[in-house]
Amino acid sequence: MSKRFYVTTAIDYVNGHPHLGHAYEKLIADVIVRTHRSLGQEAFFLTGLDEHGQKVQQAAIAEGKTPQAYCDALAASWKSFAAKLDLTNNDFIRTTETRHKEVVQGILARLHDKGQFYREIYRGFYSTKEETFLTEKDRRPDGTFDLAYGEVIELEEENYYFKLKDHKQWLIDYLERNPSFVSPEIHRNWVLGFLKNNVLEDLCSTRPTERLNWGIPVPFDRNYVTYVWFDALVNYISVPAAHGDPAALGAFDHQPSTINHPLSLWPADIHVIGKDIVKFHAVFWPIMLKAMELPLPNQILVHGWWQKDGEKMSKTTGNVVDPVAVIDEWGVDAFRFYVLRELDIGPDGNWTDAGFQARYSAELANGLGNLVNRSLSMLKRYRNGIVPPSSNELAAEAEKVVVETRALLEQNQLQRALQAIWSLVTRANQYVDQTAPFKLAKDPAKAERLDAVLYNLAEVCRILAVLLWPFLPSTATKIYGQLGLSGVPDKFSAASWGVLAAGHSIGTPAALFPKKDA
Ligand code: ME8
């Protein structure tokens, strides 16, 4: 059983509908996973929903539903959203599923037996919105708390604490020895700064049922439910455990019922997450894993946050981007292209409708779409759609882009990979303008030259389909179809020059990205 390349996303709170930020993160993961599959590696992609905790309980109450009924209704729309984005996830976890709850309880029991929890009374401030305890140092100079914490109440409560404190130096050393553990560097530096400049408090890992009952019961004390982050993070191993992964199963005592085809998944290769939850993934999670005696994930890949029109997205002010509406109007590949081309993984980004439309028009319709359409239409018109003898005029340039794209994809440099691919689109469009096949077609003495030009263009279109597949899967497949090739361009190895054979009959050209009226 060989280990699969295992990629996860954050699991989204189910207290609303998916927005641009959720979509962006899932697309980063999808492109990375598709790339690995295209390069011949078996990969497993996990996404899902975080369904417990106070936020969800309150949202359910506000709608007059039980939390479970509320989650069930929303989960259906989140799952169809994953399909709408054309995600190739292998599983979709909901933290209310039995397979997850059993693992969380098994791990809590094991850690409790190992003396990793202690009970203590806490007196102080609590943010219900963030489900977190606050201290004096969280107060602003005027004594109030940041509005992001919502209503802050004073509380006295006994809970179970998970020991974090003692592991601080170990984690600093680990981060220093493994510079790509948290990537990109700006987010790694934040984690190191956080660890070096703060006291690492132990983690309050339970909530009394009298205050919150929408959570996983703590196996060693039924007066408590599990703190939502202790529950949510475990999804990354509860799913492997459910698929029979031996490493994940080693973390707790309960064995699930027989599994016919066990998978080897843990440790995760990449956890893709947003910048606001770095502390949970790069501080709490590694220490939890260490206590469980499990290996750490290979990398935590942190993306920035989207704004719209320079302002924070907010449902209350209506300043939001609805991915479903954009996809319905422009197509899923246009959406996938824009978010990954516009925003590199790491910094924050800004969505504007004008920016979206400008890229659609320049890069998709007039760039890629125009290249494929005119290349194949000319081949149809001048050679009846029959591929002429092969020619290598653009071979070296195409191969250079293939090598460059592959190297960038292997480093998860998705934005730069798209730039590299577009350098070939631009070069090939230039080639049409320079060689002017429409003029060559008028002169029978230039027939051989026209053959060569048409071959080069068709072959570039084919290679582009292969390079684009992780990003724009349905466009890539359409290009293949228009070239008269069956199947899906999902094998990177097909990106070598000279695969189109003389005499092959292409399909019917059609616009890939219809022009829209301004
Ligand atoms: O944090 N731009 O769930 P969530 C980019 N359940 N990304 C954004 C964003 C924006 N404007 N807004 C949110 C949670 N995100 C937890 C995760 S994981 C074990 C538990 C990202 O629904 C955010 O950074 O609030 C996070 O990675 C993901 O969307 C889910 O956020």
Coordinates of C-alpha atoms and ligand atoms in Angstrom, one line a residue:
M1 CA 0.0 0.0 0.0
S2 CA 1.8 3.1 -1.1
K3 CA 1.1 6.5 0.5
R4 CA -1.1 8.9 -1.5
F5 CA -0.4 12.5 -1.8
Y6 CA -2.8 13.9 0.7
V7 CA -4.2 17.5 0.4
T8 CA -6.8 19.1 2.7
T9 CA -8.6 22.4 3.0
A10 CA -10.0 24.1 6.0
I11 CA -13.5 22.7 6.8
D12 CA -15.9 25.6 6.5
Y13 CA -18.3 26.7 9.2
V14 CA -21.7 25.8 8.1
N15 CA -23.3 29.0 9.5
G16 CA -23.9 30.5 6.1
H17 CA -23.4 30.1 2.4
P18 CA -20.0 29.7 0.6
H19 CA -18.3 32.9 -0.5
L20 CA -15.3 33.9 -2.6
G21 CA -12.8 33.1 0.1
H22 CA -14.1 29.6 0.6
A23 CA -14.1 29.0 -3.1
Y24 CA -10.5 30.3 -3.6
E25 CA -9.1 28.0 -1.0
K26 CA -10.8 25.0 -2.4
L27 CA -9.5 25.8 -5.9
I28 CA -5.9 26.1 -4.7
A29 CA -6.2 22.6 -3.3
D30 CA -7.9 21.3 -6.4
V31 CA -5.3 22.6 -8.8
I32 CA -2.5 21.2 -6.6
V33 CA -4.2 17.8 -6.4
R34 CA -5.0 17.7 -10.2
T35 CA -1.3 18.6 -10.9
H36 CA -0.1 15.7 -8.8
R37 CA -2.5 13.3 -10.5
S38 CA -1.5 14.6 -13.9
L39 CA 2.2 14.0 -13.0
G40 CA 1.2 10.3 -12.3
Q41 CA 0.9 10.3 -8.5
E42 CA -2.1 9.0 -6.7
A43 CA -3.6 11.8 -4.7
F44 CA -6.4 12.2 -2.1
F45 CA -8.2 15.5 -1.7
L46 CA -10.3 16.2 1.4
T47 CA -12.7 19.1 2.1
G48 CA -15.8 19.4 4.2
L49 CA -17.7 21.2 6.9
D50 CA -17.2 22.2 10.5
E51 CA -20.6 21.7 12.0
H52 CA -20.3 22.0 15.8
G53 CA -19.8 24.9 18.1
Q54 CA -21.6 28.0 19.3
K55 CA -21.7 29.8 16.0
V56 CA -23.6 27.0 14.3
Q57 CA -25.9 26.4 17.4
Q58 CA -26.8 30.1 17.4
A59 CA -27.5 30.3 13.7
A60 CA -29.7 27.2 14.0
I61 CA -31.7 28.7 16.9
A62 CA -32.1 32.0 14.9
E63 CA -33.8 29.9 12.2
G64 CA -35.9 28.0 14.6
K65 CA -34.3 24.7 13.7
T66 CA -32.4 22.0 15.6
P67 CA -28.6 22.3 14.9
Q68 CA -28.6 18.9 13.1
A69 CA -31.6 19.8 10.8
Y70 CA -29.9 23.2 10.1
C71 CA -26.6 21.5 9.2
D72 CA -28.2 18.9 7.1
A73 CA -30.0 21.5 5.0
L74 CA -26.9 23.6 4.5
A75 CA -24.5 20.7 3.9
A76 CA -26.5 19.7 0.8
S77 CA -25.9 23.2 -0.7
W78 CA -22.1 23.2 0.3
K79 CA -21.7 19.8 -1.4
S80 CA -23.3 21.0 -4.6
F81 CA -21.0 24.1 -4.4
A82 CA -18.0 21.8 -4.4
A83 CA -19.3 20.2 -7.6
K84 CA -20.1 23.6 -9.1
L85 CA -16.4 24.6 -8.6
D86 CA -15.4 21.3 -10.4
L87 CA -13.5 20.1 -7.4
T88 CA -12.1 16.6 -7.5
N89 CA -12.3 15.9 -3.8
N90 CA -12.2 12.2 -2.8
D91 CA -14.2 12.7 0.3
F92 CA -16.3 15.3 2.1
I93 CA -16.2 15.3 5.8
R94 CA -19.0 16.6 8.0
T95 CA -17.9 16.7 11.7
T96 CA -21.4 15.5 12.8
E97 CA -20.7 12.1 11.1
T98 CA -20.2 9.1 13.4
R99 CA -16.9 8.2 11.7
H100 CA -15.5 11.6 12.8
K101 CA -17.0 11.7 16.3
E102 CA -15.6 8.2 17.1
V103 CA -12.1 9.3 16.3
V104 CA -12.3 12.6 18.2
Q105 CA -13.5 10.6 21.3
G106 CA -10.9 7.9 20.8
I107 CA -8.2 10.5 20.7
L108 CA -9.5 12.5 23.7
A109 CA -9.6 9.3 25.7
R110 CA -6.1 8.3 24.7
L111 CA -4.7 11.7 25.5
H112 CA -6.5 11.8 28.8
D113 CA -5.1 8.4 29.7
K114 CA -1.6 9.8 28.9
G115 CA -2.2 12.7 31.3
Q116 CA -2.3 15.4 28.7
F117 CA -5.3 17.1 30.2
Y118 CA -5.9 18.8 33.6
R119 CA -8.9 20.5 35.1
E120 CA -8.8 24.1 36.1
I121 CA -11.2 26.9 37.0
Y122 CA -11.0 29.9 34.7
R123 CA -12.2 33.4 35.7
G124 CA -12.3 36.1 33.1
F125 CA -13.6 37.2 29.7
Y126 CA -15.1 35.1 27.0
S127 CA -15.9 35.9 23.3
T128 CA -18.9 33.9 22.2
K129 CA -18.4 34.8 18.6
E130 CA -14.9 33.5 18.5
E131 CA -15.5 30.8 21.2
T132 CA -12.4 31.9 22.9
F133 CA -11.2 33.1 26.3
L134 CA -9.7 36.5 26.5
T135 CA -7.2 38.0 28.9
E136 CA -6.3 41.5 30.1
K137 CA -3.8 41.8 27.3
D138 CA -6.5 41.4 24.7
R139 CA -8.1 44.7 25.9
R140 CA -7.5 47.8 23.8
P141 CA -6.0 50.9 25.6
D142 CA -9.6 52.2 26.3
G143 CA -10.5 48.9 28.1
T144 CA -12.8 47.6 25.4
F145 CA -12.2 44.5 23.2
D146 CA -11.8 44.4 19.4
L147 CA -15.1 44.4 17.7
A148 CA -14.1 41.1 16.0
Y149 CA -14.7 39.4 19.3
G150 CA -18.4 40.4 19.3
E151 CA -20.1 40.3 22.7
V152 CA -17.6 39.7 25.5
I153 CA -18.9 38.2 28.7
E154 CA -17.4 37.6 32.1
L155 CA -17.3 34.0 33.1
E156 CA -16.2 31.6 35.8
E157 CA -15.9 28.1 34.5
E158 CA -14.1 24.8 35.2
N159 CA -12.7 23.1 32.1
Y160 CA -10.2 20.6 30.9
Y161 CA -6.9 22.1 29.6
F162 CA -4.6 20.5 27.0
K163 CA -0.9 21.0 27.8
L164 CA 0.6 23.3 25.2
K165 CA 3.1 25.4 27.2
D166 CA 5.8 22.8 27.6
H167 CA 6.1 22.3 23.8
K168 CA 6.9 25.9 22.8
Q169 CA 10.6 25.5 22.4
W170 CA 10.2 22.2 20.6
L171 CA 7.9 23.9 18.1
I172 CA 10.2 26.9 17.5
D173 CA 13.1 24.4 16.9
Y174 CA 10.9 22.5 14.5
L175 CA 9.9 25.6 12.5
E176 CA 13.5 26.7 12.3
R177 CA 14.7 23.3 11.1
N178 CA 11.9 22.9 8.6
P179 CA 11.7 26.3 6.8
S180 CA 8.9 25.1 4.4
F181 CA 6.6 23.7 7.1
V182 CA 4.6 26.9 7.1
S183 CA 4.7 28.6 3.7
P184 CA 4.9 31.2 2.3
E185 CA 7.6 32.8 4.4
I186 CA 5.5 35.8 5.6
H187 CA 3.2 33.5 7.4
R188 CA 6.0 31.4 8.8
N189 CA 7.5 34.5 10.2
W190 CA 4.3 35.4 11.8
V191 CA 4.1 32.0 13.6
L192 CA 7.7 32.3 14.8
G193 CA 7.0 35.8 16.0
F194 CA 3.9 34.7 17.8
L195 CA 5.8 31.9 19.6
K196 CA 8.8 34.0 20.5
N197 CA 6.8 37.0 21.8
N198 CA 4.0 35.4 23.7
V199 CA 3.4 33.1 26.5
L200 CA 1.9 29.9 25.1
E201 CA -1.2 29.3 27.2
D202 CA -2.6 25.8 27.6
L203 CA -5.6 25.2 25.4
C204 CA -9.0 25.1 27.0
S205 CA -10.4 22.0 25.2
T206 CA -13.8 21.5 26.6
R207 CA -17.0 23.5 27.1
P208 CA -19.6 22.7 29.8
T209 CA -22.8 21.2 28.3
E210 CA -24.9 23.6 30.4
R211 CA -23.5 26.4 28.3
L212 CA -23.0 24.6 25.0
N213 CA -24.4 21.3 24.0
W214 CA -23.8 21.3 20.3
G215 CA -20.5 19.4 20.3
I216 CA -18.9 16.0 20.7
P217 CA -19.4 14.7 24.2
V218 CA -16.1 14.3 26.1
P219 CA -15.7 10.6 26.7
F220 CA -14.2 10.9 30.2
D221 CA -16.6 13.5 31.5
R222 CA -20.2 13.7 30.2
N223 CA -20.6 17.2 31.6
Y224 CA -18.5 18.6 28.8
V225 CA -18.4 18.7 25.0
T226 CA -15.2 19.1 23.0
Y227 CA -14.0 22.6 22.1
V228 CA -14.8 23.1 18.4
W229 CA -11.2 23.4 17.2
F230 CA -10.1 20.3 19.0
D231 CA -13.0 18.6 17.1
A232 CA -12.4 20.3 13.7
L233 CA -8.7 19.8 13.4
V234 CA -9.1 16.1 14.0
N235 CA -11.0 15.8 10.6
Y236 CA -7.6 15.6 8.9
I237 CA -7.0 12.2 10.6
S238 CA -10.5 11.0 11.2
V239 CA -11.0 10.6 7.4
P240 CA -7.8 8.7 6.9
A241 CA -8.8 6.5 9.8
A242 CA -12.2 5.9 8.2
H243 CA -10.3 4.8 5.1
G244 CA -8.2 2.4 7.1
D245 CA -5.0 4.4 7.2
P246 CA -2.7 2.6 9.5
A247 CA -0.9 5.7 10.9
A248 CA -4.2 7.4 11.7
L249 CA -5.7 4.3 13.3
G250 CA -2.6 4.1 15.6
A251 CA -3.7 7.3 17.3
F252 CA -6.6 5.8 19.2
D253 CA -8.0 2.6 20.4
H254 CA -11.2 2.0 18.5
Q255 CA -10.9 0.2 15.2
P256 CA -13.6 0.9 12.6
S257 CA -15.5 -2.0 10.9
T258 CA -13.7 -3.9 8.1
I259 CA -12.3 -1.8 5.2
N260 CA -11.8 -3.6 1.9
H261 CA -9.3 -1.2 0.4
P262 CA -7.4 0.6 3.1
L263 CA -5.6 3.8 2.0
S264 CA -2.3 5.2 3.3
L265 CA -2.8 8.9 3.7
W266 CA -1.3 10.3 6.9
P267 CA 0.8 12.5 7.2
A268 CA -0.9 15.0 5.1
D269 CA 1.3 16.5 2.4
I270 CA -0.4 19.9 2.4
H271 CA -3.0 21.6 4.6
V272 CA -4.3 24.6 2.6
I273 CA -5.7 27.2 4.9
G274 CA -6.4 31.0 5.2
K275 CA -4.2 33.3 7.2
D276 CA -6.7 33.8 10.1
I277 CA -6.4 30.2 11.2
V278 CA -2.6 29.8 11.1
K279 CA -2.3 29.7 14.9
F280 CA -4.6 26.7 15.1
H281 CA -2.8 24.8 12.4
A282 CA 0.8 25.8 13.0
V283 CA 0.8 25.9 16.8
F284 CA -2.1 23.9 18.3
W285 CA -2.2 21.1 15.7
P286 CA 1.5 20.2 15.7
I287 CA 1.4 19.9 19.4
M288 CA -1.8 17.9 19.4
L289 CA -0.1 15.5 16.9
K290 CA 3.0 15.3 18.9
A291 CA 1.0 14.3 21.9
M292 CA -0.8 11.7 19.8
E293 CA 2.6 10.4 18.6
L294 CA 1.7 11.1 15.0
P295 CA 4.0 12.6 12.4
L296 CA 3.4 16.2 11.4
P297 CA 2.0 17.3 8.1
N298 CA 4.6 18.1 5.5
Q299 CA 3.4 21.6 4.9
I300 CA 0.8 24.2 5.9
L301 CA 0.2 26.4 2.9
V302 CA -1.3 29.7 3.9
H303 CA -3.3 32.0 1.6
G304 CA -4.3 35.6 2.1
W305 CA -7.8 37.1 2.2
W306 CA -9.9 38.5 -0.5
Q307 CA -11.6 41.9 -0.2
K308 CA -14.1 43.3 -2.6
D309 CA -13.6 46.8 -4.0
G310 CA -11.0 47.4 -1.4
E311 CA -13.3 46.7 1.5
K312 CA -13.8 43.7 3.8
M313 CA -16.5 41.4 2.4
S314 CA -19.5 41.5 4.7
K315 CA -23.0 40.0 4.4
T316 CA -24.4 42.9 6.5
T317 CA -23.2 45.6 4.1
G318 CA -23.9 43.4 1.0
N319 CA -20.3 43.8 -0.1
V320 CA -19.8 40.2 -1.2
V321 CA -18.9 38.2 -4.3
D322 CA -21.3 35.3 -4.9
P323 CA -19.2 32.7 -6.7
V324 CA -22.3 30.8 -7.9
A325 CA -23.7 33.9 -9.6
V326 CA -20.3 34.6 -11.3
I327 CA -20.0 30.9 -12.4
D328 CA -23.6 30.9 -13.8
E329 CA -22.8 34.0 -15.8
W330 CA -19.2 33.4 -16.9
G331 CA -18.6 29.7 -16.5
V332 CA -16.6 27.8 -13.9
D333 CA -13.3 28.0 -15.7
A334 CA -13.4 31.8 -16.0
F335 CA -13.9 31.9 -12.2
R336 CA -11.2 29.4 -11.6
F337 CA -8.8 31.3 -13.9
Y338 CA -9.5 34.7 -12.4
V339 CA -9.0 33.9 -8.7
L340 CA -5.8 31.8 -9.3
R341 CA -4.3 34.3 -11.8
E342 CA -5.2 37.4 -9.9
L343 CA -4.0 36.4 -6.4
D344 CA -0.7 34.6 -5.5
I345 CA -0.8 32.3 -2.5
G346 CA 0.1 34.4 0.5
P347 CA -0.8 38.0 0.1
D348 CA -4.3 39.5 0.3
G349 CA -6.3 40.2 -2.9
N350 CA -9.0 42.5 -4.1
W351 CA -11.9 41.5 -6.3
T352 CA -13.4 44.0 -8.7
D353 CA -16.0 43.2 -11.3
A354 CA -14.1 45.3 -13.8
G355 CA -10.8 43.4 -13.1
F356 CA -12.6 40.1 -13.6
Q357 CA -14.1 41.3 -16.9
A358 CA -10.8 42.7 -18.1
R359 CA -9.0 39.4 -17.6
Y360 CA -11.9 37.5 -19.1
S361 CA -11.8 39.6 -22.2
A362 CA -8.0 40.0 -22.6
E363 CA -6.6 36.7 -21.4
L364 CA -9.4 34.2 -22.0
A365 CA -11.5 35.5 -24.9
N366 CA -8.9 37.4 -26.9
G367 CA -5.9 35.3 -25.7
L368 CA -6.5 31.6 -25.3
G369 CA -9.9 31.5 -26.9
N370 CA -8.9 33.4 -30.0
L371 CA -5.7 31.4 -30.5
V372 CA -7.5 28.0 -30.4
N373 CA -10.4 29.2 -32.5
R374 CA -8.4 30.8 -35.3
S375 CA -5.8 28.0 -35.3
L376 CA -8.4 25.2 -35.6
S377 CA -10.7 27.2 -38.0
M378 CA -7.8 27.8 -40.4
L379 CA -6.9 24.1 -40.2
K380 CA -10.5 23.3 -41.1
R381 CA -10.8 25.8 -43.8
Y382 CA -7.4 25.4 -45.6
R383 CA -6.7 21.6 -44.9
N384 CA -10.2 20.3 -44.4
G385 CA -9.4 19.6 -40.8
I386 CA -6.6 17.1 -41.6
V387 CA -3.4 17.6 -39.6
P388 CA -0.4 18.3 -42.0
P389 CA 3.0 16.7 -41.6
S390 CA 4.8 17.6 -38.4
S391 CA 7.0 20.6 -38.0
N392 CA 9.2 21.7 -35.1
E393 CA 9.2 25.5 -35.5
L394 CA 7.7 26.2 -32.1
A395 CA 8.9 23.0 -30.4
A396 CA 11.8 24.5 -28.4
E397 CA 9.7 27.4 -27.2
A398 CA 6.8 25.2 -26.2
E399 CA 9.1 22.7 -24.4
K400 CA 10.7 25.5 -22.5
V401 CA 7.3 26.6 -21.2
V402 CA 6.4 23.0 -20.4
V403 CA 9.5 22.6 -18.2
E404 CA 9.0 25.9 -16.6
T405 CA 5.3 25.3 -15.9
R406 CA 6.1 21.9 -14.4
A407 CA 8.8 23.3 -12.1
L408 CA 6.4 26.1 -10.9
L409 CA 3.5 23.7 -10.3
E410 CA 5.8 21.4 -8.3
Q411 CA 6.5 24.4 -6.0
N412 CA 2.8 25.3 -5.8
Q413 CA 3.5 28.6 -7.7
L414 CA 0.1 28.6 -9.3
Q415 CA 0.0 32.2 -10.4
R416 CA 3.4 32.0 -11.9
A417 CA 2.5 28.8 -13.7
L418 CA -0.4 30.5 -15.3
Q419 CA 1.8 33.4 -16.4
A420 CA 4.2 30.8 -17.9
I421 CA 1.4 29.1 -19.8
W422 CA 0.1 32.5 -21.0
S423 CA 3.6 33.3 -22.4
L424 CA 3.0 30.4 -24.8
V425 CA -0.5 31.7 -25.6
T426 CA 0.9 35.1 -26.4
R427 CA 3.8 33.7 -28.4
A428 CA 1.5 31.5 -30.5
N429 CA -0.9 34.4 -31.2
Q430 CA 2.1 36.5 -32.3
Y431 CA 3.2 33.6 -34.5
V432 CA -0.2 33.7 -36.3
D433 CA 0.3 37.5 -36.9
Q434 CA 3.9 37.0 -38.1
T435 CA 3.3 34.1 -40.4
A436 CA -0.1 35.3 -41.6
P437 CA -1.5 31.9 -42.7
F438 CA -4.5 33.7 -44.4
K439 CA -2.0 35.2 -46.8
L440 CA -0.1 32.0 -47.3
A441 CA -3.4 30.3 -48.2
K442 CA -3.8 32.5 -51.2
D443 CA -0.5 31.4 -52.8
P444 CA -0.3 27.7 -53.9
A445 CA 3.5 28.0 -53.9
K446 CA 3.4 28.5 -50.1
A447 CA 1.4 25.4 -49.4
E448 CA 4.3 23.7 -47.5
R449 CA 4.9 26.7 -45.4
L450 CA 1.2 26.9 -44.6
D451 CA 1.3 23.2 -43.6
A452 CA 4.1 23.9 -41.2
V453 CA 2.4 26.9 -39.6
L454 CA -0.9 25.0 -39.2
Y455 CA 0.9 22.1 -37.6
N456 CA 2.7 24.3 -35.1
L457 CA -0.5 26.0 -34.1
A458 CA -2.5 22.8 -33.6
E459 CA 0.3 21.2 -31.6
V460 CA 0.6 24.3 -29.4
C461 CA -3.1 24.1 -28.7
R462 CA -2.8 20.5 -27.8
I463 CA 0.1 21.2 -25.4
L464 CA -1.8 24.1 -23.9
A465 CA -4.8 21.8 -23.1
V466 CA -2.5 19.5 -21.2
L467 CA -0.8 22.4 -19.2
L468 CA -4.2 24.0 -18.5
W469 CA -6.0 20.9 -17.3
P470 CA -5.4 21.4 -13.6
F471 CA -6.6 25.0 -13.8
L472 CA -9.3 24.9 -16.5
P473 CA -10.4 21.3 -16.7
S474 CA -13.5 21.7 -18.9
T475 CA -11.8 24.2 -21.3
A476 CA -8.8 21.8 -21.6
T477 CA -11.2 18.9 -22.4
K478 CA -13.0 21.1 -24.9
I479 CA -9.7 21.9 -26.7
Y480 CA -9.0 18.2 -26.9
G481 CA -12.5 17.6 -28.3
Q482 CA -12.1 20.3 -30.9
L483 CA -8.7 18.7 -31.9
G484 CA -10.6 15.5 -32.5
L485 CA -8.8 13.8 -29.6
S486 CA -10.8 11.6 -27.3
G487 CA -10.5 11.6 -23.5
V488 CA -9.2 14.2 -21.1
P489 CA -5.8 15.9 -21.2
D490 CA -5.0 14.8 -17.7
K491 CA -1.5 13.3 -18.2
F492 CA 1.3 15.8 -18.0
S493 CA 3.5 13.4 -20.0
A494 CA 1.4 14.2 -23.1
A495 CA 2.8 17.7 -23.1
S496 CA 5.8 16.7 -25.3
W497 CA 6.1 18.0 -28.8
G498 CA 5.0 16.1 -31.9
V499 CA 2.1 13.9 -30.6
L500 CA -0.4 15.1 -33.2
A501 CA 0.0 12.8 -36.2
A502 CA -0.2 13.8 -39.9
G503 CA -3.5 12.7 -41.4
H504 CA -5.4 13.0 -38.0
S505 CA -8.8 14.6 -38.5
I506 CA -9.7 17.4 -36.0
G507 CA -13.2 18.1 -34.6
T508 CA -15.3 21.2 -34.9
P509 CA -13.9 24.5 -33.6
A510 CA -16.2 26.6 -31.4
A511 CA -15.7 29.6 -29.2
L512 CA -14.3 28.7 -25.8
F513 CA -15.0 32.0 -24.1
P514 CA -17.8 33.8 -25.9
K515 CA -17.3 37.6 -26.0
K516 CA -19.7 39.4 -23.7
D517 CA -21.2 42.8 -24.4
A518 CA -19.7 45.4 -22.1
Ligands
ME8_1 O1 -12.2 29.0 10.0 N1 -10.6 35.4 1.7 O2 -14.1 28.2 8.9 P1 -14.5 29.5 8.0 C1 -10.0 34.2 1.7 N2 -14.2 26.1 10.5 N3 -10.2 33.2 2.5 C2 -11.2 33.3 3.4 C3 -12.0 34.5 3.5 C4 -11.7 35.6 2.6 N4 -12.3 36.7 2.6 N5 -12.9 34.3 4.5 C5 -12.6 33.0 5.0 C6 -13.1 28.2 9.8 N6 -11.6 32.4 4.3 C7 -13.0 26.8 10.6 C8 -11.8 26.0 10.0 S1 -10.3 23.9 9.8 C9 -9.9 22.5 10.8 C10 -11.6 24.7 10.6 C11 -11.1 31.1 4.6 O3 -15.7 29.1 7.3 C12 -10.5 31.0 6.0 O4 -9.3 31.6 6.1 O5 -14.5 30.7 8.9 C13 -10.5 29.5 6.2 O6 -9.3 28.9 5.7 C14 -11.7 29.0 5.4 O7 -12.1 30.1 4.5 C15 -12.9 28.6 6.2 O8 -13.3 29.7 7.0

